[in-house]
C-alpha positions as a printed Julia matrix, in Angstrom:
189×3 Matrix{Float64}:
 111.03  116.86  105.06
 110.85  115.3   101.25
 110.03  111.58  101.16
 110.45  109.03   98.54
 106.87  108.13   97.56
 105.13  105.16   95.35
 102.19  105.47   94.55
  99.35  102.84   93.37
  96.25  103.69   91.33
  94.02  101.84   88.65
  93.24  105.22   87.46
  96.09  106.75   85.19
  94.34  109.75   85.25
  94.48  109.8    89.25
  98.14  109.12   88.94
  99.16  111.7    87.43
  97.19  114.38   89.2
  98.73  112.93   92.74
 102.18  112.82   91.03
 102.11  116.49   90.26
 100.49  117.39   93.62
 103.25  115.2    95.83
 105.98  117.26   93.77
 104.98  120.82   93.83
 104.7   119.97   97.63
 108.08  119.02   97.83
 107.87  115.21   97.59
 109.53  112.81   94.73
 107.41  110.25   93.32
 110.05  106.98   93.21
 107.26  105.32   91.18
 103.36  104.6    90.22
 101.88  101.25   90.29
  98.42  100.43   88.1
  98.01   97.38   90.35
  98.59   95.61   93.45
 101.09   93.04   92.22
 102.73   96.0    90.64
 103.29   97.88   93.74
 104.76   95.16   95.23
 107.4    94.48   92.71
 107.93   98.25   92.67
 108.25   98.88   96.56
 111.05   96.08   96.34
 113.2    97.34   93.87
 112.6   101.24   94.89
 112.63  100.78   98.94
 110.05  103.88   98.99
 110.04  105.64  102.08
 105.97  105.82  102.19
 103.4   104.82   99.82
  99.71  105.89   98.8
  97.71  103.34   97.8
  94.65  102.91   96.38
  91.65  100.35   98.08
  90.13   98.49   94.8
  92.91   97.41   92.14
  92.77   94.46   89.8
  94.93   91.33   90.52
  95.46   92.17   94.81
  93.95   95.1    96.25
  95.52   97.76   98.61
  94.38   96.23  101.82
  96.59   92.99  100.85
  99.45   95.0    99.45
  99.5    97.08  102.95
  99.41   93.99  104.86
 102.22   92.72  103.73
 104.16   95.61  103.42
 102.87   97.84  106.62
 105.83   96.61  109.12
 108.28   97.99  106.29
 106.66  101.71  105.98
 103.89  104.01  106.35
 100.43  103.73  103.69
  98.05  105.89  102.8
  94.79  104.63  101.79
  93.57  106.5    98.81
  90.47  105.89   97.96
  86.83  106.94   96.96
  85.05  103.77   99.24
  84.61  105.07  102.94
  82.62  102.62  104.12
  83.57  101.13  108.17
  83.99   98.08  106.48
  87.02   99.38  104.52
  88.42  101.58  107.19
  88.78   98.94  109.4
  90.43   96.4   107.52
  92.77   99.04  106.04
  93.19  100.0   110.18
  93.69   96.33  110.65
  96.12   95.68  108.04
  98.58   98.59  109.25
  97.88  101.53  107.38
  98.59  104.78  108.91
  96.26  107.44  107.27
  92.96  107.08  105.36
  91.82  109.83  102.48
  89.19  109.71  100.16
  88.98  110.58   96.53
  88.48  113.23   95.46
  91.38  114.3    97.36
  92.42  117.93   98.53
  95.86  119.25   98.28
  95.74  120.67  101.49
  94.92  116.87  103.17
  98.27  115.44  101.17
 100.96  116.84  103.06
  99.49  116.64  106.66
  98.25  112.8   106.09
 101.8   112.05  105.22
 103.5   113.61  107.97
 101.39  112.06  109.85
 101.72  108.91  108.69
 104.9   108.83  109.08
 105.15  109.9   112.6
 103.05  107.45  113.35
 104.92  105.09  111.85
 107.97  106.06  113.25
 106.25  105.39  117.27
 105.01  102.26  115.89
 108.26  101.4   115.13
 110.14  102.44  118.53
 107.26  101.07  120.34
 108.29   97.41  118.57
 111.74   98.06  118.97
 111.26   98.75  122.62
 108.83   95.7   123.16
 111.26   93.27  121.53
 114.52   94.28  123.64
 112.08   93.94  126.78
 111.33   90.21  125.71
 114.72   89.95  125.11
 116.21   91.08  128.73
 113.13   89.29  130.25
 114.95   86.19  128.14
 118.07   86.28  129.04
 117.16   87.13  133.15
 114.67   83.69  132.71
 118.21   82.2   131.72
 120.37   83.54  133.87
 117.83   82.26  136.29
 117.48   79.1   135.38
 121.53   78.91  135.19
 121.86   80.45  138.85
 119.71   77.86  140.06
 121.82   74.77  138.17
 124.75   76.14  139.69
 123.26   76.46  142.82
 121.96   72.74  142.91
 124.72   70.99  141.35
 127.85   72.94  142.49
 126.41   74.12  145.87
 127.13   77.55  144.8
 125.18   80.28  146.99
 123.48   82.45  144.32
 125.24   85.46  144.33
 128.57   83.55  143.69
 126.57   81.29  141.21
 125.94   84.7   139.18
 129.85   85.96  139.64
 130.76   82.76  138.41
 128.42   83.22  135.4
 129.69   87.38  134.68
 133.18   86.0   134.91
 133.17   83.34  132.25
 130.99   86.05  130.25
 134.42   88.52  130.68
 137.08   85.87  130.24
 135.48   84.56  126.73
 133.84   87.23  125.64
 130.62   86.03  125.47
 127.48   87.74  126.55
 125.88   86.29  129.48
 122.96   85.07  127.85
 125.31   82.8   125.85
 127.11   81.72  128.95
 123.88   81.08  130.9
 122.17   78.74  127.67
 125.98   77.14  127.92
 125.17   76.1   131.43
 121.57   75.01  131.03
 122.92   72.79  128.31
 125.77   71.14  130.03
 124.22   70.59  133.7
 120.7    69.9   132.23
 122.57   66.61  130.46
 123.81   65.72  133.98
């Protein structure tokens, strides 16, 4: 699989040799960065699908650059400082793969692909978290309706939550709607 790749060096000379290595593996270089603000700009206006950047670069380094930009896609950390110090704040700050200079053409293409499978979990694994907070959500709602319908209509609570899944079908209106609709109006009475 070919990815879209920025990458982010102080070195020109660095660059280049990682430009020609990512394309005779297959890969397309979307654009290089000599800095951190760079890469920013550059990751906005080319919506890379993965980028390699390097650890120490003037103006904002590639530890800030990654933390702002991990949720978005998978980094590489490129880089000739290994020390824990470094690893861990580049682990903390989202980036998926670590390689130091000089690098190997045969560490390239696995660190990618692994990066972005990682990624890729990561993502599903946020995905799936946030629906989960949302259906736990909406049943605290529903809840909290059932029981306002219960109290101040002397519903039972199984015809309390008909009552709710019918207005949800006749407007069209997902029951979490309908339920914050209820809270609302028998929470002012």
């Amino acid at each position: 699989m070919s990815f879209n790749i920025l990458i982010a060096d102080d070195e020109a000379l660095i660059r280049t040799d990682l430009r020609e290595l990512l394309t005779g593996l297959g890969y397309k270089v979307v654009a290089e960065a000599s800095d951190g603000k760079e890469a920013l700009e550059l990751a906005e206006r080319q919506r890379p699908d993965l980028m390699i950047l390097d650890i120490r670069m003037p103006g904002m380094d590639g530890i800030e650059v990654a933390r702002i930009l991990a949720k978005n896609l998978p980094i590489i950390m490129l880089t000739a400082h290994s020390s824990p110090d470094l690893i861990h704040a580049a682990r903390d700050a989202g980036v998926m793969s670590y390689l130091t200079k000089p690098f190997r053409e045969q560490d390239i293409g696995p660190a990618i692909e692994l990066a972005v499978t990682h990624f890729m979990r990561e993502s599903q694994l946020t995905e799936k978290v946030e629906t989960l907070k949302e259906q736990l959500e909406t049943r605290r709602l529903l809840d909290r309706a059932k029981a306002l319908l219960t109290e101040k209509e002397n519903l039972p609570e199984s015809k309390a939550f008909r009552h709710i899944q019918k207005l949800s079908m006749d407007k069209n209106i997902p029951l979490r709607k309908v339920a914050e609709l209820i809270i609302e109006v028998y929470s002012k009475k």
